[in-house]
Coordinates of C-alpha atoms in Angstrom, one line a residue:
X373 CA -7.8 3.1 -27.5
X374 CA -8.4 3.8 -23.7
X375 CA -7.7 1.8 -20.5
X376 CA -8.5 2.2 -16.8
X377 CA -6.4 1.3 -13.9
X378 CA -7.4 0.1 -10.7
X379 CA -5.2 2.0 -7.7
X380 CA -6.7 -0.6 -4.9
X381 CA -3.0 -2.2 -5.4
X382 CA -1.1 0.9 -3.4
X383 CA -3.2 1.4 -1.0
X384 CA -2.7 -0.2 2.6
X385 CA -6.3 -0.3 3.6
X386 CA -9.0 -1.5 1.9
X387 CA -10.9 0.7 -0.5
X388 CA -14.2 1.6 -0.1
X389 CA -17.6 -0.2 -1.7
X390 CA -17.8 2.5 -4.4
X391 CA -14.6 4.7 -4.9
X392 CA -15.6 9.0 -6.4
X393 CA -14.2 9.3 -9.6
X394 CA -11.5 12.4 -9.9
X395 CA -14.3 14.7 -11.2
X396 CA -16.6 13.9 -8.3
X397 CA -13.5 14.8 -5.4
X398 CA -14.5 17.6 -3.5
X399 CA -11.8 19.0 -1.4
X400 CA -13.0 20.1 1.8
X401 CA -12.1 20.1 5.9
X402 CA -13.9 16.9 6.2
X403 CA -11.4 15.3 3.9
X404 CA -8.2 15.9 5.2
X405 CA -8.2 13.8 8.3
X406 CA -5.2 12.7 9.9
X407 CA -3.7 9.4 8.8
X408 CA -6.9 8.5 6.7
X409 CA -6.5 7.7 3.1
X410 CA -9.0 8.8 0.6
X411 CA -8.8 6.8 -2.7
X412 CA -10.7 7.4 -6.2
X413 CA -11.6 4.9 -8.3
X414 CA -10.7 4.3 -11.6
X415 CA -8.9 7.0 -14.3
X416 CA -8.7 6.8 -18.1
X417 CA -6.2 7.3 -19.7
X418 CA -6.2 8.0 -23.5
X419 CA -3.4 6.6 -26.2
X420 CA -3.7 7.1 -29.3
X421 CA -0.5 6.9 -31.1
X422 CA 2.5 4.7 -30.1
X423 CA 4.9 6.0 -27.6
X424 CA 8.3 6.8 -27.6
X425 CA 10.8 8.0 -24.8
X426 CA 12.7 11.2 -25.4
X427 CA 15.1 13.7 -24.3
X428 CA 14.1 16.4 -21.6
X429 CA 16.4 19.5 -21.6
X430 CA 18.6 17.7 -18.8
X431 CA 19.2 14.5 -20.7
X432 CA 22.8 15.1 -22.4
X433 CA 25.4 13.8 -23.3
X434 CA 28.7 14.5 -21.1
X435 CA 32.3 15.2 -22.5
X436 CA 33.9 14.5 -19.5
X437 CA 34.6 11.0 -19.3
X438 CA 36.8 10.4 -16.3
X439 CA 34.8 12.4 -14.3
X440 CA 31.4 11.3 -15.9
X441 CA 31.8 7.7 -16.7
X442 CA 29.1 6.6 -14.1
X443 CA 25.2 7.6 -14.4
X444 CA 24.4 10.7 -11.7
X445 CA 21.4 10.7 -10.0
X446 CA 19.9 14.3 -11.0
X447 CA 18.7 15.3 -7.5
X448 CA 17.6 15.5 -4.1
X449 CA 14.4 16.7 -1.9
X450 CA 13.4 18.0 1.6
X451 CA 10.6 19.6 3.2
X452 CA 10.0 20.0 6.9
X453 CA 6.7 21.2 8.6
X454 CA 6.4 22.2 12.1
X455 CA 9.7 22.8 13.7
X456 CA 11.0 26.3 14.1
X457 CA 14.5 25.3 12.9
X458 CA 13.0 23.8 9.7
X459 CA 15.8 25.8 7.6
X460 CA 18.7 24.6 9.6
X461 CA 17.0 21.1 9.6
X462 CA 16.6 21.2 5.8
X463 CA 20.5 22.1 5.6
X464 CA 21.7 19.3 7.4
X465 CA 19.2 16.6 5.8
X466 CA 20.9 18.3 2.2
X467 CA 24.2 17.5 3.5
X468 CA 22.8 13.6 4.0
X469 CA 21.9 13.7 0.7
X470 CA 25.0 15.4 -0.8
X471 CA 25.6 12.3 -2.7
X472 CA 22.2 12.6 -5.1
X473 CA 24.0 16.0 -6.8
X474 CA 26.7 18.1 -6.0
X475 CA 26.6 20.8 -8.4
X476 CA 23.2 23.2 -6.8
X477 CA 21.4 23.6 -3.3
X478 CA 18.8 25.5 -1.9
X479 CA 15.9 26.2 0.8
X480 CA 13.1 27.7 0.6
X481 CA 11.5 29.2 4.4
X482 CA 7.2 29.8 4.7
X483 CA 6.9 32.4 7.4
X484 CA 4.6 35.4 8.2
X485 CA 5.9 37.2 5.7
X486 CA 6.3 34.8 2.2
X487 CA 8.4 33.0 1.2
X488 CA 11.9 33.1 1.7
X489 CA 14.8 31.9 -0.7
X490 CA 18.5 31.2 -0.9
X491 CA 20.0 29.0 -3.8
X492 CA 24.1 28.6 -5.3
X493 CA 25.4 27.2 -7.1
X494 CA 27.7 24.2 -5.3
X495 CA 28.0 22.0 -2.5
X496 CA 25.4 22.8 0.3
X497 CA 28.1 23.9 2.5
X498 CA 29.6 26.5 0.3
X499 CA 26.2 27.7 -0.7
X500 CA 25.0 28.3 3.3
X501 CA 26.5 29.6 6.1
X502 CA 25.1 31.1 9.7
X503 CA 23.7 34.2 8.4
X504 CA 21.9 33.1 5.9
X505 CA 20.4 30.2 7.3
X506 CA 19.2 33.4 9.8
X507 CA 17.6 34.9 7.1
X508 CA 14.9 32.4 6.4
X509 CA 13.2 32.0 9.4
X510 CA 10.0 29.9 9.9
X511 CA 8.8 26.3 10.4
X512 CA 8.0 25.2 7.1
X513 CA 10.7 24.6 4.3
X514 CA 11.7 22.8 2.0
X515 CA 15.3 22.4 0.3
X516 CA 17.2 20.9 -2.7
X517 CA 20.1 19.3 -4.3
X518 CA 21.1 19.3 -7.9
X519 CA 23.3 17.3 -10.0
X520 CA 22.8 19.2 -13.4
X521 CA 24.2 17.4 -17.2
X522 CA 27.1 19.5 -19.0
X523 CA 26.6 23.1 -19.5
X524 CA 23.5 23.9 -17.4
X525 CA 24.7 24.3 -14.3
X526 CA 24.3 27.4 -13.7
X527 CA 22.4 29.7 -10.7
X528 CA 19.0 30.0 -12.9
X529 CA 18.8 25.9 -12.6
X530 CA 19.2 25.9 -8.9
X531 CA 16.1 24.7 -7.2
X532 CA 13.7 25.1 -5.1
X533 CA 11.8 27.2 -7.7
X534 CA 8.9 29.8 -6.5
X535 CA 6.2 31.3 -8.4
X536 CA 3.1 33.5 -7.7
X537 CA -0.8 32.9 -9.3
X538 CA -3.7 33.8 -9.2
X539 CA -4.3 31.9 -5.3
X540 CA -0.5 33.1 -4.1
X541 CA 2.9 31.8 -3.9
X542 CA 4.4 28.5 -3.9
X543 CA 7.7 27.2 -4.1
X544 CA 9.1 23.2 -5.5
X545 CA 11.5 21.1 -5.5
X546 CA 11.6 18.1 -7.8
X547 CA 13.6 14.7 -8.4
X548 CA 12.9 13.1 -11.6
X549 CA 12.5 14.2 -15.2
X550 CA 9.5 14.9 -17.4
X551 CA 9.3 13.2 -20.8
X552 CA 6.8 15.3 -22.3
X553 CA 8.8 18.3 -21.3
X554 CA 9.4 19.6 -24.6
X555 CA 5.4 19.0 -26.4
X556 CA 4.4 20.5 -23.0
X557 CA 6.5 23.4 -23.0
X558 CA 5.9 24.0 -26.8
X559 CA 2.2 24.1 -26.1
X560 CA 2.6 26.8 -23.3
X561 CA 4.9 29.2 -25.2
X562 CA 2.4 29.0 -28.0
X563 CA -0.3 29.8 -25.7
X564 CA 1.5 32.5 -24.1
X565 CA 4.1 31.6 -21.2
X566 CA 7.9 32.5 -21.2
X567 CA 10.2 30.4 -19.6
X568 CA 13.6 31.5 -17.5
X569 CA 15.3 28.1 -16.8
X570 CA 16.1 25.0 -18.9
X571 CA 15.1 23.0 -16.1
X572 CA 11.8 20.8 -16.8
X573 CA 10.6 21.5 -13.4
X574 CA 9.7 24.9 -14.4
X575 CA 7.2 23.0 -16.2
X576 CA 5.2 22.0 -13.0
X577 CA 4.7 26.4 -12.0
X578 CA 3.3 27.1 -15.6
X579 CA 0.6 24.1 -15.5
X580 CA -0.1 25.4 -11.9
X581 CA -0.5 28.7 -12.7
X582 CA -2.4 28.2 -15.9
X583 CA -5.1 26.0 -14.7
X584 CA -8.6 26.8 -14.2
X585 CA -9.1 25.1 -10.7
X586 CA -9.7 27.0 -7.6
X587 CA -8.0 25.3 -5.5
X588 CA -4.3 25.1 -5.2
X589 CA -4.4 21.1 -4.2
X590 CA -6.6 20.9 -7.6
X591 CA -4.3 22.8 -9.7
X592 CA -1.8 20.2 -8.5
X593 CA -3.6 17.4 -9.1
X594 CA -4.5 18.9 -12.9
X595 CA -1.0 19.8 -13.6
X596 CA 0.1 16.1 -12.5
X597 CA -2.5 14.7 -15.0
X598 CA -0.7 16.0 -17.9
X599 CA 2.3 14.8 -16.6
X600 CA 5.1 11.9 -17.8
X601 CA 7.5 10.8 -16.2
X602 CA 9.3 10.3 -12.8
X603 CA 8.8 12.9 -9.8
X604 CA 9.2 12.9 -6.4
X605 CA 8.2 16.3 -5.4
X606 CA 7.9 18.7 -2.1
X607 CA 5.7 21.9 -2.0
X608 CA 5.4 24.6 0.1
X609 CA 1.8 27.0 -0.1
X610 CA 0.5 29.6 2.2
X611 CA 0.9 27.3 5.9
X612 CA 1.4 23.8 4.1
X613 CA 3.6 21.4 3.0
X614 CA 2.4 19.0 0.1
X615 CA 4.3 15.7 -1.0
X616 CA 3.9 14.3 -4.4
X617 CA 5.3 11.1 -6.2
X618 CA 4.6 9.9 -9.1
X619 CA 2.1 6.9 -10.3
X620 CA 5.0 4.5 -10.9
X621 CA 7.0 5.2 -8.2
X622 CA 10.2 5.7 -9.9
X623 CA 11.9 7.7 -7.4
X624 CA 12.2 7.1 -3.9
X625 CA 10.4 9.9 -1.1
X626 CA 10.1 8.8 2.3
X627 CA 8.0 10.1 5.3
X628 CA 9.0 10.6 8.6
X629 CA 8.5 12.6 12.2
X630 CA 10.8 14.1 14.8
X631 CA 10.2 14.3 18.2
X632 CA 8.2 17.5 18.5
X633 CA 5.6 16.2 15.6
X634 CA 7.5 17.6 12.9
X635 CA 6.8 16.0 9.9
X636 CA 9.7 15.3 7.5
X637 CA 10.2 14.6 3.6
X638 CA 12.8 13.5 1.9
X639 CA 14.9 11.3 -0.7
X640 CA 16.3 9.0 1.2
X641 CA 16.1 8.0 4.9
X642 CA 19.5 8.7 6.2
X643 CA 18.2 12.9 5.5
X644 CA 15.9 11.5 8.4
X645 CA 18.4 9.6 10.8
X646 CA 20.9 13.2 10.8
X647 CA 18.4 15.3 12.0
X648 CA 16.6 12.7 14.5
X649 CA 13.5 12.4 12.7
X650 CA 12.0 8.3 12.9
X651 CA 10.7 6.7 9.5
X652 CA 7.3 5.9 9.0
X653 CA 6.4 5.0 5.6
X654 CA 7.3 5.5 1.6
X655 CA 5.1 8.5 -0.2
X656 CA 3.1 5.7 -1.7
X657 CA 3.4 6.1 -5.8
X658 CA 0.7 8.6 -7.2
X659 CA 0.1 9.7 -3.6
X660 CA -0.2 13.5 -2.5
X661 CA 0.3 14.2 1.3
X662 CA -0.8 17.7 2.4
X663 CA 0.4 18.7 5.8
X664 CA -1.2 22.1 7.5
X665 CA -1.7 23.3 11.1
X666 CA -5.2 22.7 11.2
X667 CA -5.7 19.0 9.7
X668 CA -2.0 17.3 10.5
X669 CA -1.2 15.3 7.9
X670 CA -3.9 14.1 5.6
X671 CA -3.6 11.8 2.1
X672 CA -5.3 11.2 -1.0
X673 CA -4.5 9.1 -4.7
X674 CA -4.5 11.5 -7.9
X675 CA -3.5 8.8 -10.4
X676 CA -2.1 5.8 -10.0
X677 CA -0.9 2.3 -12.0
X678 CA -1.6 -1.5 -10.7
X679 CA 2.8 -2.2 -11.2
X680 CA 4.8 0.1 -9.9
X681 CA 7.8 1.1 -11.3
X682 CA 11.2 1.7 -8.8
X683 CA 14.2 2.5 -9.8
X684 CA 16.3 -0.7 -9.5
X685 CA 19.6 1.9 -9.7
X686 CA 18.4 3.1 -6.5
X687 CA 19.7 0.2 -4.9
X688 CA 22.7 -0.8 -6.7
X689 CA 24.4 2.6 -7.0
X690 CA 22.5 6.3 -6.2
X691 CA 21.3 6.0 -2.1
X692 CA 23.7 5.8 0.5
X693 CA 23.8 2.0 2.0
X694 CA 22.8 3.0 5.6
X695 CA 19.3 4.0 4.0
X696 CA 16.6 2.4 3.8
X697 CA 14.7 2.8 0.1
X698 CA 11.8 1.4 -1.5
X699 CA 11.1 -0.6 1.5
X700 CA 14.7 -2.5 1.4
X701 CA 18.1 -1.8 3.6
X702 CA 20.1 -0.4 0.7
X703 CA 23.2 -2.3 2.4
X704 CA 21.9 -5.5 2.6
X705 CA 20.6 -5.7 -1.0
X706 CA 23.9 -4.7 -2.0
X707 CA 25.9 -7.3 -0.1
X708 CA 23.1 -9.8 -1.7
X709 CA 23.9 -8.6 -5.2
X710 CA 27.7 -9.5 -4.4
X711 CA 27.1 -13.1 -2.5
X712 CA 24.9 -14.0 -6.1
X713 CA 27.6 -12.3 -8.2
X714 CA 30.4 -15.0 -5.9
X715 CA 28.0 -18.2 -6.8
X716 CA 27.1 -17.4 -10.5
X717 CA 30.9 -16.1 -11.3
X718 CA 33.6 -17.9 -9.1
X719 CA 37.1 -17.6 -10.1
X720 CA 40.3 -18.2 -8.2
X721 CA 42.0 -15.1 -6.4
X722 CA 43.7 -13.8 -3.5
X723 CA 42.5 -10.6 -2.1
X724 CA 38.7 -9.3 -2.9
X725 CA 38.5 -5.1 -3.8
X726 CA 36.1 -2.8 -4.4
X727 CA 36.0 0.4 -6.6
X728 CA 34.7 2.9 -4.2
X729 CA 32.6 3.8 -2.5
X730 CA 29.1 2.5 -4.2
X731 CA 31.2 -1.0 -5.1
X732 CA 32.3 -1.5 -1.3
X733 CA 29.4 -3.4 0.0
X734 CA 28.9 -5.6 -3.2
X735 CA 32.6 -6.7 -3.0
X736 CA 32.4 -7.2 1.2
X737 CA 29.2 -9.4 -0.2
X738 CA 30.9 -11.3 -2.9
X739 CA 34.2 -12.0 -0.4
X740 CA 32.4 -13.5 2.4
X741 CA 30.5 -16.0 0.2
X742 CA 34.1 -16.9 -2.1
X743 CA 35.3 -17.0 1.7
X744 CA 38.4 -14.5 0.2
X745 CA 39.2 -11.8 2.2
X746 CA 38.4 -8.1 1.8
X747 CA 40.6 -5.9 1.3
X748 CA 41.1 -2.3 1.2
X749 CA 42.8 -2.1 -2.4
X750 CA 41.8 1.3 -3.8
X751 CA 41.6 4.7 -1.8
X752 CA 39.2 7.5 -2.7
X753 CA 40.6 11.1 -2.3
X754 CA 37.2 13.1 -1.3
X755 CA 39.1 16.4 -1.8
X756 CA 39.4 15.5 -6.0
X757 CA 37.0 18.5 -7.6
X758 CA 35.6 18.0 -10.7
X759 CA 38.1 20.5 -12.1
X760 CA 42.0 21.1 -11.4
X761 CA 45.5 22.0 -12.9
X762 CA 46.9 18.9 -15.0
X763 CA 50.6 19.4 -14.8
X764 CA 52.1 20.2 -18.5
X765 CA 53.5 17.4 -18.6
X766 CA 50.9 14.7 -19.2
X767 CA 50.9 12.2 -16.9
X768 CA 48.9 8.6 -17.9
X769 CA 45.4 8.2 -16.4
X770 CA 45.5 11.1 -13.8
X771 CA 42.0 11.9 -13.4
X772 CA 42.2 8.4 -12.3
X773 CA 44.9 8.6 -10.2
X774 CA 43.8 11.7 -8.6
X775 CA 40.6 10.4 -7.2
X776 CA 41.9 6.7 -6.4
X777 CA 45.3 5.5 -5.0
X778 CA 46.0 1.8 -4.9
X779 CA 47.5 0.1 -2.1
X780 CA 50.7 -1.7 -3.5
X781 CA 51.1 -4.3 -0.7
X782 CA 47.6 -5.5 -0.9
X783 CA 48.0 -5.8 -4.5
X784 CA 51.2 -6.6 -5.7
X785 CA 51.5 -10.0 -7.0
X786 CA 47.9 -11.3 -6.0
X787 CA 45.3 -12.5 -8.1
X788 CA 42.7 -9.6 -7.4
X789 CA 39.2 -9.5 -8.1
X790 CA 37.5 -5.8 -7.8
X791 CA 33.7 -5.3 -7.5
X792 CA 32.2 -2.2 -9.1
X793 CA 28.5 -1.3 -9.5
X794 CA 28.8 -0.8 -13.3
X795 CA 30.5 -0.2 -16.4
X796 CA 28.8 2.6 -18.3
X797 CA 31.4 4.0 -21.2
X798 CA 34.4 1.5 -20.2
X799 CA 36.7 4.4 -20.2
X800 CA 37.3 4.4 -16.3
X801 CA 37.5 0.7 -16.0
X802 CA 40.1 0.7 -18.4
X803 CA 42.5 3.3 -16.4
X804 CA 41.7 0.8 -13.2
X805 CA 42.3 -1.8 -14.3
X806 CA 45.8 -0.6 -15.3
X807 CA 46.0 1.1 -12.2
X808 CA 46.1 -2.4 -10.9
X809 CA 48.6 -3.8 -12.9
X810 CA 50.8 -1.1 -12.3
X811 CA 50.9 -1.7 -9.0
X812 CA 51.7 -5.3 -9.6
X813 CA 48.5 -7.0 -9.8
X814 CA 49.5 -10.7 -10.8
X815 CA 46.0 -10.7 -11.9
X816 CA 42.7 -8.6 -12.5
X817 CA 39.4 -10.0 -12.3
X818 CA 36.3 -7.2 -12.7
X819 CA 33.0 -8.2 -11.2
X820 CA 30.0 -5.7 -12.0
X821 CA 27.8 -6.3 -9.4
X822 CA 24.5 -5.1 -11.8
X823 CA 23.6 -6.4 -15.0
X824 CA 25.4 -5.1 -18.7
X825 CA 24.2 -1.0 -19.5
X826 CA 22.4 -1.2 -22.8
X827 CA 19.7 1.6 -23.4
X828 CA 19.8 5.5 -21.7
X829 CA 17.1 6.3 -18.4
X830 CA 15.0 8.7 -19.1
X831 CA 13.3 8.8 -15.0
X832 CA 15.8 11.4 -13.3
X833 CA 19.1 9.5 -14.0
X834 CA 21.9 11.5 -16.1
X835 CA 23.0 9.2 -18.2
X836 CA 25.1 8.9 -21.3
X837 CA 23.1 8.4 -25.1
X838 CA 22.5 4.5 -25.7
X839 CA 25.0 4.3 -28.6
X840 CA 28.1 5.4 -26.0
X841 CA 26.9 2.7 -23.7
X842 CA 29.5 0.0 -24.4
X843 CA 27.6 -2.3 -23.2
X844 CA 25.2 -2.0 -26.3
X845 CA 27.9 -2.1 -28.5
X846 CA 29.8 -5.2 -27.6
X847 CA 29.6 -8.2 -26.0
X848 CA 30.5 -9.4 -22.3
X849 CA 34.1 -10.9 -23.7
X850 CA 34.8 -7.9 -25.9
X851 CA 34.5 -5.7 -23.1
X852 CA 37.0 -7.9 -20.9
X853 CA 39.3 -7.9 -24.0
X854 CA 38.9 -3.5 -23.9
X855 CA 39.3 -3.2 -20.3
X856 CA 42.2 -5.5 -20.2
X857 CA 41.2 -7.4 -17.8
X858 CA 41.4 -11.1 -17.2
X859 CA 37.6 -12.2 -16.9
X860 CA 34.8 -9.9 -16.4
X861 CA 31.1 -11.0 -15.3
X862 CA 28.2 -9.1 -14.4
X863 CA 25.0 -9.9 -12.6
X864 CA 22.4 -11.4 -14.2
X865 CA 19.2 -9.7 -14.8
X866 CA 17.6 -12.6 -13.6
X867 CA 19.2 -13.1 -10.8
X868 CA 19.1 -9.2 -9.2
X869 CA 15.3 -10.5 -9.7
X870 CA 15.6 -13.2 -7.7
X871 CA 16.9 -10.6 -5.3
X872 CA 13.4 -8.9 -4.9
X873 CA 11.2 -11.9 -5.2
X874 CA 8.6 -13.1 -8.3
X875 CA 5.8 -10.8 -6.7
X876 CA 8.5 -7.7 -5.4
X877 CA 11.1 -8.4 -9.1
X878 CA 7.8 -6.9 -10.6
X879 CA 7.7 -3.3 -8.8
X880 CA 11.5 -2.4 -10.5
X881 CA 12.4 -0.8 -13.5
X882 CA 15.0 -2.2 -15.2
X883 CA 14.8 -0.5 -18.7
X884 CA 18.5 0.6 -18.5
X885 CA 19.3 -2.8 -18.4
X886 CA 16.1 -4.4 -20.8
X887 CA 15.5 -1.1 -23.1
X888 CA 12.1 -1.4 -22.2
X889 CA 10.4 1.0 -21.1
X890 CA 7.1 1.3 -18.7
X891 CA 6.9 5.0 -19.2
X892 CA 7.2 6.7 -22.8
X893 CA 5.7 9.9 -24.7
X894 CA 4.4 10.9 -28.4
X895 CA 6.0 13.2 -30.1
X896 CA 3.1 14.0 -32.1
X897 CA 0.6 17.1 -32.9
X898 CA -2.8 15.7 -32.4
X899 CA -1.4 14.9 -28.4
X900 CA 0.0 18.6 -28.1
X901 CA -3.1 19.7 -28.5
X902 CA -5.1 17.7 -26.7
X903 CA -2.8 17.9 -23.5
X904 CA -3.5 21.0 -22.1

């Protein structure tokens, strides 16, 4: 069968009489004119088979449980045009966005002379320092944060990527995860290509650098055709900077501008707010934004979908609460979350906690509407690696215990109710819970302030397999009963939708929660063929 979609639904000005199909775009000067949006038409799309989600390379299961009993956001973008810091500026808006991975970083400068790179393997600030930042000079880059699944995390992975065609070099960095990674890549060894990484953003250079167009902007918009999945992506080629997101949306990229008219990328607003930049809009979902010296910033739709598709996760765990993301203050749609979570699951206590830090503003949420006060219950240690010496002796729970300390005279003898964002393997929730008891906890009430974990993400989130969800396995008061705890409620799906609105509840993904998915692949040869 085939289907068109209609894009007039993203755009914020009205669409013109009769909207150029793909084919008939011609990119010249005339079209990219600052803050005017060029839209096509209509696209079809064809399906012939059913479709089914599946793995990319980076969707694995993790062995770690204390350390990996929550999903991980995969990554994190930048890219800065027109300041002559734009290295040092990507650096710090990395460090903002520490929190989406933790595990790679790099930057990627444009200046006379190429492209310049430095990537490593860590946190941003053991991976840069003063001199190298001084080696990459120029005022276009862009930069990148990785959180990578077990045992590919490794220098190789580390993003932003660069390659060299036929038209020159270019350099990406990526947030999301292809679906059709591994038919895609099949198809291009067959035909030829060799692959270094076992990152699925490598995928995005090879479609580049194999397609026939003649302009780089075209080989973009071909290689984003064949694409399926979630991306947020930043480009740097020749003297511009080009912003991509996908046609659903999934993952959040925002635009902004400092000061001097540099124009800013990047996952999440607070990047913007630490290096003064003021936000101006979202990357609209299957938008590209090219910005050059000669045209400012200039905008056009490659394909789009009438229902966009955000990632409700977004909000209830992966971006920091002072940002603001698909539209909404991240803080206040967490506090929401826990005020509902307080009406539809009341129960008598003494002191309300949170498991921190994502849990925090959900529980300051849920104890102003029980009208219970918050407490500061559990401490985080920030200095807990992911690795360290366990003494010989074993002690109970100390990966537990090494990240989070409880705080014995809030706790002892109350009736305490602690808000988390999730429950993914119940393995952690198990150790807090007796965390709590052993420090006295009369009793322990859990409150998940998003609905049950039933089915994997396959959009850019690391998460475990369906089948070591335990929320697919059993029910609400079989959890409570493995946890130990004395009641357990989560939100309702429903009601996080009430959170968003009929018209807005429609924009989020919530296949994690649902198992349905808006976004899914074939596995099958006739479509291998047919897709390059």
């Amino acid at each position: 069968m085939a289907f068109s979609v209609e894009i007039s639904s993203l755009s914020p000005y009205p669409l013109p009489a009769n909207p150029r199909r793909l084919s008939q775009l011609a990119i010249s000067p005339s079209f990219f004119k600052p803050y005017v949006f060029k839209t096509l038409g209509r696209i079809s799309v064809s399906c012939r088979r059913p479709l089914y989600p599946v793995f990319s390379a980076r969707t694995q299961a993790t062995t770690d449980l204390d350390d990996d009993d929550k999903p991980h956001e995969e990554c994190g973008v930048v890219g800065i045009y027109g300041d002559p810091e734009a290295s040092r500026l990507s650096y710090l808006a990395l460090h903002a966005l520490q929190h989406r991975g933790q595990e790679g970083a790099g930057i990627v400068a444009a200046n006379q002379n190429g492209l310049d790179s430095i990537t490593g393997v860590g946190l941003v600030s053991d991976v840069f320092n003063e001199s190298k930042l001084n080696n990459l000079p120029g005022d276009i880059a862009i930069g990148h944060v990785r959180y990578s699944t077990s045992g590919v995390s490794m220098l190789k992975n580390v993003q932003p990527f660069i390659a060299t065609c036929k038209l020159g070099s270019f350099a990406v960095a990526h947030n999301g995860n292809f679906l059709n990674y591994k038919q895609l890549k099949t198809k291009l060894e067959e035909d030829g290509s060799i692959f270094i990484t076992s990152s699925d953003t490598e995928l995005v250079l090879h479609l580049i650098a194999k397609s026939k167009a003649k302009t780089f902007l075209s080989r973009l918009i071909d290689a984003c055709e064949k694409l399926r999945g979630a991306y947020s992506m930043v480009f740097v080629f020749e003297n511009k900077l080009i912003a991509v997101r996908d046609p659903f949306g999934f993952r959040p990229l925002v635009m902004g501008r400092r000061r001097n008219g540099a124009v800013v990328f990047a996952s999440e607003t607070c990047a913007l707010d630490l290096i003064d930049a003021t936000y101006e809009r979202e990357v609209y979902p299957g938008e590209i934004v090219v910005v050059d010296g000669t045209h400012g910033d200039s905008s056009m739709f490659m394909i789009s979908h009438p229902e966009t598709k955000q990632c409700v996760f977004e909000h209830g765990y992966f971006s920091q609460p002072n940002s603001i993301v698909f539209g909404r203050s991240v803080y206040e749609t967490r506090r929401k979350y826990g005020e509902i979570l307080a009406t539809v699951a009341p129960v008598d206590c003494d002191v309300v906690i949170a498991v921190p830090d994502s849990g925090t503003v959900a529980a300051l949420g849920y104890a102003d509407k029980a009208g219970v006060p918050f407490q500061i219950g559990l401490l985080r240690s920030h200095y807990a690696k992911r690795t360290f010496i366990e003494p010989t002796q074993k002690i109970r729970d100390f990966a537990v215990k090494v990240k989070l300390s409880p705080v014995r005279a809030i706790i002892e003898g109350k009736r305490v109710v602690v808000v988390d964002d999730s429950i993914v393997r119940g393995t952690t929730s198990m150790k807090i819970v007796r965390l709590l008891r052993d420090a006295g906890a009369k009793e322990v009430h859990m409150r998940i302030a998003l609905p049950p974990m039933i089915a994997s993400c396959y959009y850019g989130v690391d998460t475990p397999r369906s089948q070591e969800l335990i929320s697919s396995k059993l029910s609400v008061e079989e959890i409570k009963k493995h946890i130990n705890c004395d009641s357990l409620a989560f939100l309702p799906l429903d009601c996080l939708k009430e959170v968003y609105g009929p018209v807005g509840s429609k924009r989020y993904c919530y296949a994690c929660f649902t198992g349905d998915y808006p976004v899914t692949t074939t596995e099958t040869e006739e479509e291998e063929a047919d897709v390059l």
